[in-house]
Tab-separated table of C-alpha atoms and ligand atoms in Angstrom:
chain	number	residue	atom	x	y	z
W	1	MET	CA	46.649	-77.281	-71.882
W	2	THR	CA	44.513	-79.927	-70.133
W	3	PRO	CA	41.509	-80.606	-72.082
W	4	VAL	CA	38.050	-79.880	-70.079
W	5	PHE	CA	35.583	-83.282	-70.519
W	6	HIS	CA	32.497	-81.510	-72.066
W	7	ARG	CA	29.270	-83.672	-72.432
W	8	VAL	CA	27.385	-84.017	-76.165
W	9	LEU	CA	23.863	-82.281	-75.612
W	10	ARG	CA	23.120	-82.872	-79.507
W	11	THR	CA	24.361	-83.540	-83.104
W	12	ARG	CA	22.688	-82.257	-85.979
W	13	GLN	CA	23.311	-82.680	-89.782
W	14	GLU	CA	23.335	-79.307	-91.673
W	15	THR	CA	24.095	-80.696	-94.697
W	16	ARG	CA	25.512	-84.080	-96.852
W	17	ASP	CA	29.181	-83.740	-95.292
W	18	THR	CA	28.816	-80.887	-92.152
W	19	PHE	CA	26.772	-81.434	-88.758
W	20	THR	CA	26.502	-79.167	-85.830
W	21	ILE	CA	27.695	-80.508	-82.347
W	22	GLU	CA	26.140	-78.632	-79.437
W	23	LEU	CA	28.369	-79.619	-75.858
W	24	GLU	CA	27.539	-79.348	-72.429
W	25	PRO	CA	30.120	-77.155	-70.028
W	26	PRO	CA	31.274	-78.941	-66.837
W	27	GLU	CA	29.239	-78.247	-63.735
W	28	SER	CA	32.417	-76.350	-62.161
W	29	THR	CA	32.561	-74.026	-65.410
W	30	ARG	CA	28.703	-73.886	-66.126
W	31	ALA	CA	29.554	-71.489	-69.398
W	32	SER	CA	31.858	-71.204	-72.095
W	33	ARG	CA	32.059	-67.991	-72.922
W	34	PHE	CA	34.219	-67.132	-76.014
W	35	ALA	CA	34.371	-63.972	-78.338
W	36	PRO	CA	32.885	-64.456	-81.811
W	37	GLY	CA	35.266	-65.822	-84.344
W	38	GLN	CA	37.387	-67.742	-81.582
W	39	PHE	CA	37.986	-71.444	-81.895
W	40	ASN	CA	38.243	-74.290	-79.479
W	41	MET	CA	40.710	-77.305	-79.825
W	42	LEU	CA	38.162	-80.434	-79.784
W	43	TYR	CA	39.588	-83.632	-78.739
W	44	VAL	CA	38.026	-87.014	-79.569
W	45	PHE	CA	39.508	-89.491	-77.271
W	46	GLY	CA	41.501	-92.249	-78.683
W	47	THR	CA	41.530	-90.532	-82.479
W	48	GLY	CA	43.056	-87.002	-81.884
W	49	GLU	CA	42.634	-83.309	-81.496
W	50	VAL	CA	41.274	-80.303	-84.082
W	51	PRO	CA	41.003	-76.292	-84.068
W	52	ILE	CA	37.132	-75.869	-84.656
W	53	SER	CA	35.611	-72.196	-84.598
W	54	VAL	CA	32.423	-71.862	-82.353
W	55	SER	CA	29.722	-71.270	-84.308
W	56	GLY	CA	27.214	-70.971	-81.831
W	57	ASN	CA	25.373	-67.255	-79.902
W	58	PRO	CA	27.973	-65.509	-77.680
W	59	ALA	CA	25.287	-64.806	-75.446
W	60	ARG	CA	24.174	-68.232	-74.861
W	61	PRO	CA	27.079	-69.570	-73.115
W	62	GLN	CA	25.062	-72.353	-71.619
W	63	SER	CA	25.791	-74.619	-74.536
W	64	LEU	CA	29.192	-74.902	-76.880
W	65	VAL	CA	28.223	-75.045	-80.094
W	66	HIS	CA	30.691	-76.352	-83.183
W	67	THR	CA	29.685	-77.013	-87.241
W	68	VAL	CA	32.201	-79.417	-88.424
W	69	ARG	CA	32.696	-80.338	-92.071
W	70	GLU	CA	33.759	-84.316	-91.990
W	71	VAL	CA	37.234	-84.324	-94.050
W	72	GLY	CA	39.160	-86.724	-92.228
W	73	ALA	CA	39.959	-89.126	-89.054
W	74	VAL	CA	39.103	-86.828	-86.422
W	75	THR	CA	35.923	-85.063	-87.638
W	76	ARG	CA	34.857	-88.594	-88.646
W	77	ALA	CA	34.982	-89.622	-85.282
W	78	MET	CA	33.361	-86.347	-84.123
W	79	ARG	CA	30.545	-87.208	-86.211
W	80	ALA	CA	30.212	-90.866	-84.535
W	81	LEU	CA	29.453	-89.560	-80.948
W	82	LYS	CA	26.033	-89.325	-79.328
W	83	ARG	CA	24.737	-87.674	-76.887
W	84	GLY	CA	26.463	-88.329	-73.468
W	85	ASP	CA	29.576	-88.653	-75.202
W	86	VAL	CA	32.668	-86.860	-73.668
W	87	LEU	CA	34.929	-84.940	-76.099
W	88	GLY	CA	38.066	-83.067	-74.625
W	89	VAL	CA	38.006	-79.128	-75.146
W	90	ARG	CA	40.969	-76.334	-74.877
W	91	GLY	CA	39.878	-73.040	-75.029
W	92	PRO	CA	38.607	-70.683	-76.137
W	93	PHE	CA	41.693	-69.369	-78.503
W	94	GLY	CA	42.959	-66.770	-80.922
W	95	SER	CA	41.628	-63.427	-81.778
W	96	SER	CA	37.969	-62.114	-82.770
W	97	TRP	CA	35.998	-60.653	-85.251
W	98	PRO	CA	36.323	-57.221	-84.514
W	99	VAL	CA	32.413	-56.449	-83.707
W	100	GLU	CA	32.902	-52.993	-81.637
W	101	GLU	CA	35.088	-51.353	-83.950
W	102	ALA	CA	32.187	-51.666	-86.498
W	103	VAL	CA	30.025	-49.987	-84.256
W	104	GLY	CA	28.702	-46.977	-86.281
W	105	ARG	CA	29.831	-48.345	-89.392
W	106	ASP	CA	28.152	-50.698	-92.239
W	107	VAL	CA	29.275	-54.231	-92.042
W	108	VAL	CA	29.462	-56.636	-94.407
W	109	ILE	CA	30.039	-60.467	-94.138
W	110	VAL	CA	31.140	-62.446	-97.157
W	111	ALA	CA	30.929	-66.296	-96.481
W	112	GLY	CA	32.040	-69.154	-98.493
W	113	GLY	CA	31.096	-72.933	-97.679
W	114	ILE	CA	31.802	-73.816	-93.779
W	115	GLY	CA	33.144	-70.044	-93.091
W	116	LEU	CA	29.818	-68.801	-92.540
W	117	ALA	CA	29.927	-71.119	-88.995
W	118	PRO	CA	32.791	-68.813	-87.716
W	119	LEU	CA	31.019	-65.885	-88.889
W	120	ARG	CA	27.537	-66.617	-86.868
W	121	PRO	CA	28.510	-65.596	-83.923
W	122	ALA	CA	29.311	-62.233	-85.099
W	123	LEU	CA	26.298	-61.948	-86.884
W	124	TYR	CA	24.067	-63.072	-83.566
W	125	ALA	CA	26.193	-60.052	-81.576
W	126	ILE	CA	25.909	-57.155	-84.063
W	127	MET	CA	21.837	-58.645	-84.602
W	128	ALA	CA	21.595	-58.590	-80.786
W	129	GLU	CA	22.592	-54.589	-80.878
W	130	ARG	CA	21.749	-54.036	-83.849
W	131	GLU	CA	20.839	-50.243	-83.224
W	132	LYS	CA	24.450	-49.900	-82.838
W	133	TYR	CA	25.560	-50.478	-86.603
W	134	GLY	CA	24.520	-49.088	-89.780
W	135	ARG	CA	23.775	-51.101	-92.729
W	136	LEU	CA	24.191	-55.144	-92.547
W	137	VAL	CA	25.392	-57.157	-95.562
W	138	LEU	CA	25.631	-61.230	-95.895
W	139	MET	CA	26.885	-62.557	-98.677
W	140	TYR	CA	27.481	-66.254	-98.929
W	141	GLY	CA	27.865	-68.622	-101.784
W	142	THR	CA	28.206	-72.604	-101.433
W	143	ARG	CA	28.874	-75.066	-104.172
W	144	THR	CA	25.355	-76.214	-104.559
W	145	PRO	CA	22.059	-75.161	-102.909
W	146	ASP	CA	22.552	-78.392	-100.744
W	147	ASP	CA	25.609	-77.233	-99.485
W	148	ILE	CA	23.688	-74.323	-97.998
W	149	LEU	CA	24.466	-73.676	-94.211
W	150	PHE	CA	22.058	-72.830	-91.388
W	151	ARG	CA	19.202	-72.582	-94.049
W	152	LYS	CA	16.348	-72.110	-91.836
W	153	GLU	CA	18.397	-69.432	-89.699
W	154	LEU	CA	19.121	-67.669	-93.379
W	155	GLU	CA	15.643	-67.578	-94.659
W	156	ARG	CA	14.522	-65.993	-90.791
W	157	TRP	CA	17.303	-63.336	-91.432
W	158	ARG	CA	16.503	-62.934	-95.056
W	159	ALA	CA	12.783	-61.870	-93.817
W	160	ARG	CA	14.199	-59.474	-91.690
W	161	LEU	CA	13.963	-55.729	-93.003
W	162	ASP	CA	16.976	-54.453	-91.112
W	163	LEU	CA	19.751	-57.008	-93.090
W	164	SER	CA	20.508	-57.900	-96.796
W	165	VAL	CA	21.236	-61.710	-97.206
W	166	HIS	CA	22.553	-62.798	-100.486
W	167	VAL	CA	22.774	-66.487	-101.418
W	168	THR	CA	24.655	-67.883	-104.298
W	169	VAL	CA	25.540	-70.949	-105.711
W	170	ASP	CA	28.322	-71.946	-108.036
W	171	ARG	CA	25.858	-74.792	-109.539
W	172	ALA	CA	22.235	-75.258	-109.526
W	173	MET	CA	19.671	-78.036	-110.615
W	174	ALA	CA	16.790	-77.166	-112.140
W	175	SER	CA	14.443	-76.483	-108.930
W	176	TRP	CA	16.952	-73.772	-107.666
W	177	ARG	CA	15.593	-70.082	-107.745
W	178	GLY	CA	18.456	-68.329	-106.479
W	179	SER	CA	21.697	-66.719	-108.166
W	180	VAL	CA	23.960	-68.959	-109.549
W	181	GLY	CA	27.493	-67.330	-109.528
W	182	VAL	CA	30.599	-66.971	-107.338
W	183	VAL	CA	30.245	-64.618	-104.305
W	184	THR	CA	32.499	-62.198	-105.621
W	185	THR	CA	29.946	-61.233	-108.178
W	186	ILE	CA	27.474	-60.051	-105.536
W	187	ILE	CA	30.052	-57.313	-104.176
W	188	PRO	CA	29.769	-54.996	-107.041
W	189	ARG	CA	25.733	-54.597	-106.308
W	190	ALA	CA	25.698	-55.299	-102.818
W	191	HIS	CA	24.610	-51.781	-101.013
W	192	PHE	CA	27.121	-50.486	-98.126
W	193	ASP	CA	29.296	-47.542	-98.527
W	194	PRO	CA	33.185	-48.563	-99.372
W	195	ARG	CA	34.590	-45.643	-97.747
W	196	THR	CA	33.839	-46.693	-93.889
W	197	ALA	CA	32.499	-50.127	-94.340
W	198	LEU	CA	33.958	-53.125	-92.467
W	199	VAL	CA	34.176	-56.218	-93.992
W	200	MET	CA	34.576	-59.699	-92.392
W	201	VAL	CA	35.612	-62.140	-94.845
W	202	CYS	CA	35.328	-66.100	-94.352
W	203	GLY	CA	35.866	-69.091	-96.436
W	204	PRO	CA	38.724	-71.144	-99.015
W	205	GLU	CA	41.433	-68.994	-99.566
W	206	ALA	CA	41.063	-68.233	-103.035
W	207	MET	CA	37.697	-67.455	-102.296
W	208	MET	CA	39.081	-65.164	-99.998
W	209	ARG	CA	41.597	-63.837	-102.490
W	210	PHE	CA	39.345	-63.058	-104.856
W	211	SER	CA	36.763	-61.582	-102.396
W	212	ILE	CA	39.349	-59.139	-101.263
W	213	LEU	CA	40.288	-57.911	-104.921
W	214	GLU	CA	36.483	-57.179	-105.733
W	215	LEU	CA	36.075	-55.395	-102.359
W	216	GLN	CA	39.178	-53.102	-103.393
W	217	ASN	CA	37.447	-52.578	-107.011
W	218	ARG	CA	34.344	-51.235	-104.918
W	219	GLY	CA	37.237	-48.847	-103.042
W	220	VAL	CA	37.074	-50.502	-99.550
W	221	GLY	CA	40.615	-50.233	-98.025
W	222	ILE	CA	42.388	-52.759	-97.281
W	223	ASP	CA	42.522	-51.743	-93.385
W	224	GLN	CA	38.686	-52.462	-93.236
W	225	ILE	CA	38.729	-55.873	-94.322
W	226	TYR	CA	39.315	-58.967	-91.820
W	227	VAL	CA	39.922	-62.345	-93.139
W	228	SER	CA	40.019	-65.331	-91.084
W	229	THR	CA	43.180	-67.482	-91.646
W	230	GLU	CA	43.196	-71.650	-91.261
W	231	ARG	CA	46.810	-73.630	-90.737
W	232	ASN	CA	47.303	-77.063	-88.955
W	233	MET	CA	47.795	-76.641	-85.215
W	234	LYS	CA	49.433	-78.664	-82.629
W	235	CYS	CA	49.383	-76.493	-79.403
W	236	ALA	CA	47.371	-73.562	-80.202
W	237	ILE	CA	48.855	-71.518	-77.503
W	238	GLY	CA	52.084	-70.268	-80.060
W	239	PHE	CA	54.767	-72.814	-78.835
W	240	CYS	CA	54.818	-75.194	-81.426
W	241	GLY	CA	55.335	-73.245	-84.832
W	242	HIS	CA	52.771	-75.484	-86.796
W	243	CYS	CA	50.522	-72.737	-87.321
W	244	GLN	CA	52.908	-70.091	-88.826
W	245	LEU	CA	51.925	-67.691	-91.507
W	246	GLY	CA	55.003	-66.152	-92.245
W	247	PRO	CA	55.946	-64.293	-89.017
W	248	GLU	CA	52.278	-64.792	-87.581
W	249	PHE	CA	51.384	-67.558	-85.391
W	250	VAL	CA	47.656	-68.356	-86.742
W	251	CYS	CA	46.838	-69.588	-83.119
W	252	LYS	CA	47.465	-66.757	-80.943
W	253	ASP	CA	48.287	-63.654	-83.379
W	254	GLY	CA	44.925	-64.822	-84.981
W	255	PRO	CA	43.109	-66.828	-86.692
W	256	ILE	CA	41.230	-63.374	-87.561
W	257	PHE	CA	43.646	-60.443	-89.066
W	258	ARG	CA	43.357	-57.264	-90.286
W	259	TYR	CA	44.039	-57.707	-94.023
W	260	ASP	CA	46.750	-54.890	-94.017
W	261	ARG	CA	48.656	-57.142	-91.421
W	262	ILE	CA	48.865	-60.817	-93.066
W	263	GLN	CA	48.861	-58.949	-97.007
W	264	ARG	CA	52.184	-60.068	-98.029
W	265	THR	CA	52.419	-63.635	-96.779
W	266	PHE	CA	48.447	-64.172	-97.955
W	267	GLU	CA	49.231	-62.981	-101.332
W	268	ILE	CA	51.414	-66.192	-101.813
W	269	ARG	CA	50.048	-69.414	-102.650
W	270	GLU	CA	50.401	-72.639	-101.269
W	271	ILE	CA	52.475	-70.789	-98.421
E	1	LIG	C1	41.593	-71.696	-86.231
E	1	LIG	C2	41.106	-73.008	-87.085
E	1	LIG	C3	39.710	-72.783	-86.929
E	1	LIG	C4	38.621	-74.202	-87.722
E	1	LIG	N1	37.372	-73.814	-87.868
E	1	LIG	C5	36.781	-74.707	-88.333
E	1	LIG	C6	35.446	-75.348	-88.469
E	1	LIG	O1	34.455	-74.429	-87.558
E	1	LIG	N2	34.716	-76.155	-88.787
E	1	LIG	C7	35.385	-77.175	-89.568
E	1	LIG	O2	34.447	-78.058	-90.279
E	1	LIG	N3	36.520	-77.501	-89.675
E	1	LIG	C8	37.449	-76.066	-88.730
E	1	LIG	N4	38.691	-75.606	-89.178
E	1	LIG	C9	39.281	-77.028	-89.870
E	1	LIG	C10	39.658	-78.347	-89.185
E	1	LIG	O3	40.667	-77.807	-88.065
E	1	LIG	C11	40.110	-79.184	-90.108
E	1	LIG	O4	39.013	-79.342	-91.271
E	1	LIG	C12	40.602	-80.676	-89.228
E	1	LIG	O5	41.699	-80.440	-88.452
E	1	LIG	C13	40.731	-81.899	-89.929
E	1	LIG	O6	40.767	-82.621	-89.166
E	1	LIG	P1	40.542	-84.417	-89.730
E	1	LIG	O7	41.331	-85.592	-88.421
E	1	LIG	O8	39.537	-84.825	-89.293
E	1	LIG	O9	40.886	-84.570	-90.917
E	1	LIG	P2	42.572	-84.966	-91.512
E	1	LIG	O10	43.040	-86.193	-91.456
E	1	LIG	O11	43.629	-84.540	-90.721
E	1	LIG	O12	42.661	-83.654	-93.078
E	1	LIG	C14	41.485	-85.009	-93.857
E	1	LIG	C15	41.796	-83.622	-95.298
E	1	LIG	O13	41.785	-82.162	-94.764
E	1	LIG	C16	42.976	-81.564	-94.850
E	1	LIG	N5	42.924	-80.592	-93.550
E	1	LIG	C17	43.550	-81.027	-92.498
E	1	LIG	N6	43.371	-79.890	-91.308
E	1	LIG	C18	43.272	-78.569	-92.610
E	1	LIG	C19	43.035	-77.575	-92.166
E	1	LIG	N7	43.274	-76.861	-90.943
E	1	LIG	N8	42.713	-76.441	-92.855
E	1	LIG	C20	42.463	-76.567	-94.264
E	1	LIG	N9	42.587	-78.432	-94.439
E	1	LIG	C21	42.998	-79.257	-93.679
E	1	LIG	C22	43.833	-81.834	-94.715
E	1	LIG	O14	45.077	-81.588	-95.388
E	1	LIG	C23	43.405	-83.282	-95.695
E	1	LIG	O15	42.997	-83.200	-96.882
E	1	LIG	C24	39.328	-74.753	-88.553
E	1	LIG	C25	40.811	-74.790	-89.014
E	1	LIG	C26	41.462	-73.680	-88.053
E	1	LIG	C27	42.641	-73.648	-88.062
E	2	LIG	S1	49.494	-74.188	-83.092
E	2	LIG	FE1	51.319	-74.411	-82.030
E	2	LIG	S2	52.357	-72.373	-82.196
E	2	LIG	FE2	50.107	-71.953	-83.144
């Protein structure tokens, strides 16, 4: 439960309201191992503690990377931190994306907005052992072109011949030459085998609900779909009950669930 001090190595503005913060693990640990999809509790001293998924490369545990959207007091205070400042870290916590289970299958990744950040470690892990997987498809939707995260990296991935990258925006200005429309419009035409593919979905809840419906229309079974859920958290270790989603505790049973496990509660809005 005690936060471990980490020094800020650097911060980088990704979009108007989103930044990436890179932390240096203390001498005693030297490395911050995590599984793709897991999160840490980040404590800005004097302001508060919030759950944030790790967005870095699991093969590079020498620095701990998170990508954060500024929405309130703690995330704003985090953005104000400078190189050398200290942040408290508890974790990593929670379940992870099933990259091992996906071996030998097509992998489909559906991300909305900041939802690409928790999925990026899974992409790194799959690309590190690319030959073990079938087709790899990334579908990413944001509100506007200015909200696209990791733009340079997406361009590099798009240039690869072993990864299909589809990016779409809800609204665009005249200079945008890419797709316009919600991410669900890409699902019917993307190339993957719906009978065997493993699908990972992360984004706003409404986007995840519609993506799941569209995936089901393509013939993907709900036991092939994994989603990442978000609830307010306090302890992150299954004690306080703040994060309950029906019978599940998002902090310890989640945040990533196979969809058939949470379907009944997930379908209820505002639960
Ligand atoms: C497992 C997990 C992983 C997360 N990963 C990331 C991540 O990688 N990057 C990132 O930017 N954010 C992530 N979040 C969300 C992040 O924890 C919240 O944005 C943060 O707690 C807001 O804190 P704040 O003090 O800045 O804002 P607050 O002042 O607490 O809230 C500002 C606004 O955000 C809303 N809000 C607060 N917490 C949440 C939440 N958990 N879910 C939805 N809305 C919320 C409030 O209702 C309010 O409208 C994650 C949340 C969970 C549970
Ligand atoms: S955050 Fe306390 S039980 Fe999950």
